[in-house]
């Protein structure tokens, strides 16, 4: 199975599922909030979903993320 996420996208979604805010993720990874939002949007486009929650569900289903 081909991996869906880049390393950075996986970092971001791993923090998202731990309830970090966009601002907190940006601070922790030392990138801008806009960059965090861009990564999240790119993943949503790849998965063809409309929201972060839907993206998380799909990533869990595809074994790209673990709780």
Coordinates of C-alpha atoms in Angstrom, one line a residue, residues 13-52:
X13 CA -2.0 15.2 11.9
X14 CA -0.3 13.3 14.8
X15 CA -0.4 16.5 16.8
X16 CA -4.0 17.3 15.6
X17 CA -5.3 14.1 17.0
X18 CA -3.7 14.9 20.3
X19 CA -5.8 18.1 20.4
X20 CA -3.1 20.6 19.5
X21 CA -4.4 23.8 17.9
X22 CA -3.0 25.1 14.6
X23 CA -1.1 27.8 16.6
X24 CA 0.4 25.2 18.9
X25 CA 1.4 22.9 16.0
X26 CA 3.0 25.8 14.2
X27 CA 5.0 26.8 17.4
X28 CA 6.1 23.2 18.1
X29 CA 7.3 22.6 14.5
X30 CA 8.6 26.1 14.1
X31 CA 6.6 26.9 11.0
X32 CA 3.8 29.4 10.3
X33 CA 0.2 28.8 11.0
X34 CA -0.5 29.3 7.3
X35 CA 1.9 26.5 6.5
X36 CA 0.1 24.2 9.0
X37 CA -3.2 25.0 7.4
X38 CA -1.7 24.4 3.9
X39 CA -0.5 21.0 4.9
X40 CA -3.9 20.1 6.3
X41 CA -5.7 21.4 3.2
X42 CA -3.3 19.3 1.0
X43 CA -4.1 16.2 2.9
X44 CA -7.9 16.9 2.7
X45 CA -7.5 17.3 -1.1
X46 CA -5.5 14.0 -1.4
X47 CA -8.2 12.2 0.5
X48 CA -11.1 14.0 -1.2
X49 CA -12.7 14.9 2.1
X50 CA -14.2 18.2 3.3
X51 CA -13.0 18.5 6.9
X52 CA -10.2 17.7 9.3

